[in-house]
Short mmCIF file of C-alpha atoms in Angstrom, two decimals:
data_model
loop_
_atom_site.label_atom_id
_atom_site.label_comp_id
_atom_site.label_asym_id
_atom_site.label_seq_id
_atom_site.Cartn_x
_atom_site.Cartn_y
_atom_site.Cartn_z
CA ALA A 1 -32.32 -59.96 -20.45
CA THR A 2 -35.29 -58.98 -18.31
CA SER A 3 -37.72 -61.07 -20.31
CA ALA A 4 -35.36 -64.08 -20.19
CA ARG A 5 -35.11 -63.87 -16.43
CA SER A 6 -38.86 -63.62 -15.94
CA SER A 7 -39.48 -66.61 -18.22
CA ARG A 8 -37.42 -68.94 -16.01
CA PRO A 9 -39.60 -71.21 -13.80
CA ALA A 10 -39.89 -70.00 -10.24
CA SER A 11 -39.31 -73.47 -8.71
CA ALA A 12 -36.03 -73.97 -10.60
CA ALA A 13 -34.87 -70.48 -9.75
CA ALA A 14 -35.64 -70.97 -6.07
CA GLY A 15 -33.51 -74.14 -5.93
CA LEU A 16 -30.36 -72.56 -7.37
CA ARG A 17 -28.98 -71.59 -4.02
CA GLY A 18 -30.77 -72.91 -0.93
CA PHE A 19 -34.00 -71.04 -0.46
CA ALA A 20 -32.79 -67.76 -2.00
CA CYS A 21 -35.50 -65.78 -3.75
CA LEU A 22 -35.04 -64.06 -7.07
CA GLY A 23 -35.25 -60.34 -7.26
CA ALA A 24 -33.97 -59.67 -3.73
CA ARG A 25 -32.33 -56.24 -3.74
CA ALA A 26 -29.41 -55.28 -1.51
CA PRO A 27 -30.08 -52.39 0.92
CA ALA A 28 -28.64 -48.99 0.13
CA ARG A 29 -25.29 -48.08 1.59
CA GLY A 30 -25.61 -46.67 5.09
CA THR A 31 -29.08 -48.10 5.67
CA THR A 32 -30.34 -51.23 7.45
CA ASP A 33 -32.59 -53.76 5.85
CA PRO A 34 -35.73 -54.02 8.04
CA ALA A 35 -36.25 -57.63 6.90
CA SER A 36 -32.97 -58.70 8.57
CA THR A 37 -34.49 -58.16 12.02
CA ARG A 38 -37.58 -60.28 11.34
CA PRO A 39 -38.00 -63.99 12.22
CA PHE A 40 -36.43 -66.66 10.04
CA THR A 41 -38.50 -68.39 7.38
CA THR A 42 -37.96 -70.72 4.49
CA SER A 43 -40.67 -69.18 2.42
CA CYS A 44 -39.70 -67.39 -0.80
CA SER A 45 -42.91 -65.42 -0.94
CA ARG A 46 -42.48 -61.68 -1.08
CA GLU A 47 -45.90 -61.29 0.50
CA SER A 48 -44.57 -62.76 3.75
CA GLY A 49 -42.33 -59.75 4.18
CA GLN A 50 -39.48 -61.95 5.46
CA ARG A 51 -36.12 -62.83 4.02
CA PRO A 52 -34.83 -66.43 3.96
CA ARG A 53 -31.32 -67.24 5.06
CA ASP A 54 -29.27 -69.31 2.62
CA ASN A 55 -25.82 -70.83 2.58
CA PRO A 56 -23.77 -69.58 -0.39
CA GLY A 57 -21.59 -72.72 -0.29
CA GLY A 58 -24.46 -75.09 -1.06
CA GLY A 59 -28.11 -75.78 -0.50
CA LEU A 60 -28.03 -76.13 3.30
CA VAL A 61 -30.08 -73.73 5.41
CA VAL A 62 -29.28 -73.22 9.10
CA PRO A 63 -31.57 -71.62 11.68
CA PRO A 64 -30.77 -68.06 12.81
CA GLY A 65 -28.38 -67.73 15.69
CA ALA A 66 -26.72 -71.13 15.09
CA PRO A 67 -22.90 -70.90 15.08
CA VAL A 68 -21.52 -71.79 11.67
CA PRO A 69 -17.86 -72.93 11.76
CA ALA A 70 -15.31 -71.47 9.40
CA GLU A 71 -14.98 -74.76 7.50
CA GLY A 72 -18.72 -74.80 6.80
CA VAL A 73 -21.62 -76.96 7.86
CA LEU A 74 -21.49 -80.76 7.69
CA ALA A 75 -24.12 -81.93 5.22
CA LEU A 76 -24.72 -84.79 2.83
CA ASN A 77 -23.59 -82.72 -0.13
CA ASN A 78 -20.13 -81.97 1.31
CA LEU A 79 -19.13 -85.26 2.92
CA ARG A 80 -15.55 -86.15 2.00
CA ASP A 81 -13.03 -88.78 3.01
CA VAL A 82 -9.94 -87.61 4.86
CA PRO A 83 -6.88 -87.25 2.62
CA GLY A 84 -5.23 -90.61 2.10
CA ALA A 85 -8.25 -92.67 3.10
CA ARG A 86 -8.74 -93.99 -0.41
CA ARG A 87 -6.07 -94.99 -2.86
CA ASP A 88 -6.46 -95.56 -6.55
CA ALA A 89 -6.52 -99.20 -7.62
CA VAL A 90 -3.41 -100.56 -9.27
CA ARG A 91 -3.92 -100.55 -13.03
CA VAL A 92 -2.08 -103.51 -14.48
CA GLY A 93 -1.23 -103.95 -18.14
CA ARG A 94 -0.39 -100.28 -18.69
CA GLY A 95 3.25 -100.64 -19.66
CA ARG A 96 6.57 -100.07 -17.97
CA GLY A 97 5.70 -96.68 -16.58
CA SER A 98 2.72 -97.90 -14.57
CA GLY A 99 4.74 -99.38 -11.71
CA LYS A 100 3.90 -102.98 -12.61
CA GLY A 101 6.40 -103.36 -15.44
CA LYS A 102 6.05 -104.96 -18.82
CA THR A 103 4.47 -108.23 -17.63
CA ALA A 104 2.00 -106.60 -15.20
CA GLY A 105 3.41 -108.46 -12.19
CA ARG A 106 2.92 -111.95 -13.65
CA GLY A 107 6.51 -112.69 -14.56
CA TYR A 108 7.75 -114.41 -17.70
CA ASN A 109 5.78 -117.36 -19.10
CA GLY A 110 4.29 -120.21 -17.14
CA GLN A 111 0.76 -121.32 -16.42
CA LYS A 112 0.10 -118.51 -13.96
CA SER A 113 1.00 -115.87 -16.52
CA ARG A 114 -1.77 -117.01 -18.86
CA SER A 115 -5.33 -115.79 -18.67
CA GLY A 116 -7.91 -118.15 -17.23
CA SER A 117 -5.48 -120.03 -15.00
CA SER A 118 -6.99 -120.94 -11.61
CA LEU A 119 -4.94 -123.46 -9.64
CA ARG A 120 -6.56 -124.81 -6.50
CA LEU A 121 -5.16 -123.93 -3.11
CA GLY A 122 -2.25 -126.17 -2.15
CA PHE A 123 -1.55 -127.43 -5.69
CA GLU A 124 2.18 -127.96 -6.19
CA GLY A 125 2.39 -128.83 -9.86
CA GLY A 126 1.62 -132.51 -9.52
CA GLN A 127 4.07 -133.49 -6.80
CA THR A 128 2.85 -134.73 -3.45
CA PRO A 129 1.63 -131.65 -1.59
CA LEU A 130 2.89 -130.82 1.86
CA ARG A 131 -0.41 -131.58 3.54
CA LEU A 132 -0.16 -135.21 2.40
CA THR A 133 3.45 -135.70 3.39
CA LEU A 134 2.78 -134.94 7.08
CA PRO A 135 1.41 -137.75 9.30
CA LYS A 136 -1.91 -137.50 11.09
CA ARG A 137 -1.96 -137.02 14.85
CA GLY A 138 -4.90 -137.43 17.20
CA PHE A 139 -8.56 -137.28 16.29
CA VAL A 140 -11.60 -135.01 16.54
CA ASN A 141 -14.29 -136.15 18.93
CA PRO A 142 -17.66 -135.85 17.15
CA LYS A 143 -19.42 -135.71 20.53
CA ARG A 144 -17.32 -132.92 21.99
CA MET A 145 -19.13 -130.23 23.99
CA SER A 146 -18.07 -126.78 25.17
CA PHE A 147 -19.46 -124.94 28.20
CA ALA A 148 -19.28 -121.37 29.48
CA PRO A 149 -17.48 -121.31 32.85
CA LEU A 150 -19.12 -119.75 35.91
CA ASN A 151 -17.11 -119.36 39.12
CA LEU A 152 -18.68 -119.24 42.57
CA GLU A 153 -16.89 -115.98 43.34
CA LYS A 154 -18.66 -114.19 40.50
CA LEU A 155 -22.00 -115.77 41.42
CA GLN A 156 -21.57 -114.55 45.00
CA ARG A 157 -20.77 -111.03 43.79
CA TRP A 158 -23.88 -110.89 41.59
CA ILE A 159 -26.07 -112.01 44.50
CA ASP A 160 -24.52 -109.48 46.89
CA ASP A 161 -25.09 -106.68 44.36
CA GLY A 162 -28.75 -107.62 43.99
CA ARG A 163 -28.44 -108.56 40.33
CA LEU A 164 -29.65 -112.10 41.08
CA ASP A 165 -32.42 -113.14 43.45
CA ALA A 166 -31.29 -116.10 45.56
CA SER A 167 -34.87 -116.76 46.67
CA LYS A 168 -35.67 -118.11 43.18
CA THR A 169 -34.36 -121.06 41.24
CA LEU A 170 -31.50 -119.63 39.19
CA THR A 171 -31.32 -120.98 35.64
CA MET A 172 -28.98 -120.31 32.76
CA LYS A 173 -31.44 -117.72 31.42
CA HIS A 174 -31.05 -115.69 34.61
CA PHE A 175 -27.27 -115.84 34.22
CA VAL A 176 -27.36 -114.63 30.62
CA ASP A 177 -29.97 -111.92 31.19
CA SER A 178 -28.04 -110.48 34.15
CA GLY A 179 -24.73 -110.47 32.25
CA LEU A 180 -23.16 -113.07 34.53
CA VAL A 181 -22.14 -115.22 31.55
CA ASP A 182 -21.86 -114.44 27.88
CA ARG A 183 -24.85 -115.17 25.68
CA ARG A 184 -22.66 -117.48 23.54
CA VAL A 185 -22.76 -120.33 26.05
CA GLY A 186 -22.08 -123.14 23.57
CA ASN A 187 -23.65 -126.28 25.05
CA GLY A 188 -24.49 -124.71 28.39
CA VAL A 189 -22.91 -123.41 31.62
CA LYS A 190 -20.53 -125.24 33.94
CA LEU A 191 -20.33 -124.20 37.60
CA LEU A 192 -16.79 -124.09 39.00
CA ALA A 193 -15.50 -123.63 42.55
CA LYS A 194 -12.73 -121.15 41.81
CA LEU A 195 -12.74 -118.14 44.17
CA GLU A 196 -10.73 -115.41 42.48
CA ALA A 197 -11.34 -112.65 45.06
CA PHE A 198 -9.41 -112.41 48.34
CA GLU A 199 -10.32 -111.22 51.81
CA THR A 200 -9.14 -107.75 52.82
CA ILE A 201 -8.50 -106.26 56.26
CA ARG A 202 -7.72 -102.80 57.59
CA ASP A 203 -4.38 -102.00 59.18
CA GLU A 204 -3.79 -99.54 62.03
CA ASN A 205 -3.73 -96.65 59.55
CA GLY A 206 -7.06 -97.62 58.03
CA ASN A 207 -5.57 -98.84 54.74
CA ALA A 208 -6.95 -101.98 53.11
CA LYS A 209 -4.63 -104.94 52.60
CA LEU A 210 -4.92 -108.62 51.81
CA ALA A 211 -5.64 -110.99 54.66
CA THR A 212 -3.07 -113.79 54.95
CA ASP A 213 -3.02 -117.15 56.68
CA ALA A 214 -0.34 -118.65 58.92
CA ASN A 215 1.85 -119.39 55.90
CA GLY A 216 1.59 -115.85 54.55
CA GLU A 217 -0.70 -116.85 51.67
CA PRO A 218 -3.70 -114.63 50.81
CA VAL A 219 -7.05 -115.93 52.01
CA ALA A 220 -9.73 -116.33 49.34
CA LYS A 221 -13.26 -115.15 49.98
CA ARG A 222 -15.79 -117.76 51.02
CA PHE A 223 -19.00 -118.60 49.23
CA THR A 224 -21.83 -117.85 51.66
CA ALA A 225 -25.01 -117.80 49.52
CA LYS A 226 -27.67 -120.50 49.79
CA VAL A 227 -28.80 -120.99 46.20
CA ASP A 228 -30.76 -123.40 44.04
CA VAL A 229 -29.20 -123.43 40.57
CA GLU A 230 -29.77 -125.34 37.33
CA VAL A 231 -26.70 -125.67 35.10
CA SER A 232 -25.42 -128.08 32.46
CA ARG A 233 -22.35 -129.29 34.37
CA VAL A 234 -20.81 -128.74 37.80
CA SER A 235 -17.44 -129.60 39.27
CA ARG A 236 -17.18 -131.79 42.35
CA ALA A 237 -15.73 -129.01 44.50
CA ALA A 238 -18.44 -126.56 43.45
CA ARG A 239 -21.20 -129.05 44.27
CA GLU A 240 -19.73 -129.75 47.70
CA THR A 241 -19.40 -126.03 48.44
CA VAL A 242 -23.01 -125.24 47.50
CA GLU A 243 -24.50 -128.26 49.26
CA ALA A 244 -22.51 -127.59 52.43
CA LEU A 245 -24.48 -124.34 52.80
CA GLY A 246 -27.82 -126.05 52.25
CA GLY A 247 -28.02 -125.23 48.55
CA ARG A 248 -28.81 -127.44 45.59
CA VAL A 249 -27.27 -127.91 42.14
CA THR A 250 -29.24 -129.65 39.38
CA LYS A 251 -27.61 -130.71 36.11
CA VAL A 252 -30.14 -130.34 33.30
CA HIS A 253 -29.82 -131.31 29.65
CA TYR A 254 -30.72 -129.04 26.72
CA ASN A 255 -29.88 -129.71 23.11
CA ARG A 256 -29.02 -126.84 20.77
CA LEU A 257 -32.63 -126.04 19.95
CA GLY A 258 -33.74 -126.32 23.54
CA LEU A 259 -30.96 -124.03 24.75
CA ARG A 260 -31.93 -121.45 22.15
CA ALA A 261 -35.56 -121.64 23.26
CA LEU A 262 -34.47 -121.25 26.88
CA LEU A 263 -32.32 -118.16 26.32
CA LYS A 264 -34.36 -116.53 23.54
CA PRO A 265 -38.05 -117.38 24.00
CA HIS A 266 -39.07 -114.41 21.81
CA LYS A 267 -37.71 -116.34 18.83
CA PHE A 268 -40.52 -118.88 19.23
CA PRO A 269 -43.81 -116.96 18.94
CA GLU A 270 -45.82 -120.17 18.55
CA GLY A 271 -44.46 -121.64 21.77
CA PRO A 272 -41.26 -123.44 22.77
CA PRO A 273 -40.38 -126.82 21.30
CA LYS A 274 -40.70 -130.04 23.22
CA PRO A 275 -37.64 -130.67 25.44
CA ALA A 276 -35.28 -133.19 23.89
CA ARG A 277 -34.58 -136.46 25.64
CA THR A 278 -31.10 -137.01 27.03
CA PRO A 279 -28.88 -139.17 24.77
CA VAL A 280 -27.79 -142.50 26.18
CA TYR A 281 -24.13 -141.50 26.43
CA LEU A 282 -25.08 -138.47 28.56
CA LYS A 283 -27.45 -140.19 30.98
CA LYS A 284 -24.79 -140.44 33.71
CA LYS A 285 -23.70 -136.82 33.32
CA VAL A 286 -27.05 -135.07 33.93
CA ASP A 287 -29.83 -135.36 36.50
CA ARG A 288 -32.83 -134.72 34.26
CA GLU A 289 -34.06 -132.99 31.10
CA GLY A 290 -34.44 -129.23 31.18
CA THR A 291 -37.87 -127.62 31.19
CA LEU A 292 -39.19 -125.11 28.66
CA PRO A 293 -39.85 -122.26 29.04
CA ALA A 294 -37.43 -121.24 31.78
CA PRO A 295 -38.92 -122.14 35.16
CA GLU A 296 -39.89 -119.17 37.32
CA ARG A 297 -40.38 -120.69 40.75
CA ALA A 298 -39.18 -120.26 44.29
CA ALA A 299 -35.95 -121.92 45.34
CA PHE A 300 -36.06 -125.52 46.58
CA SER A 301 -39.64 -125.95 45.41
#
């Protein structure tokens, strides 16, 4: 038995249980092992004079002093799903005791009970399908465009918080980078005049309440920033509000590629593409073509 143990390779023996060394003897009863008070090591060399610490439940070794929970240490070799997370797949064709019956859930006879049957979606056996019996209504505009809305109230809040610099020309890239609009802008950004926030006042007790007009209706906050913005579209009320304060709104055109180059210039390491010309049917809806890359200039320049 002794010769058989000594003939076993040392590397295989050391990997049986963590970093446990062979030939380690337990201390005598009533005595203290001096190696237990020495620093931790992962070496299995007896010449080091130190004893490694192993985990009997597996091959994981924890540093000394680390709290080990009663359920063990989480490691790659003991990862398990919670009970009930995985269910066995239904095994069809196993007879009446399998839960799927004699015909394995296919019923008696018919094309669908045969192997290799693959009927297309909506096929009704040759009769006129439902999708062809219903009349058509309306149409789909091939030139339809969708824009991300941007209200003046939110723009005012971003400027007041210092997240946008009103001294510069604000483009759609500034809006996306600051989180003012979502990065999925579609065909661009449309500026709207809706003011969703309301003015508040303090009562005699110091409590905040909504300010109301003569009719008892809450008073919406006013847009007070003087800005120079470039967007895809703008409503008439929003343009009048911005221009009344001395601001400027420019409607610029970007196609899909140009808008991607505007918002994500890092995707074009060799330089941005040439700005696309405005289609004829959009000439009256924009002021000019957009510039690439995003202009970084002072407002009203």
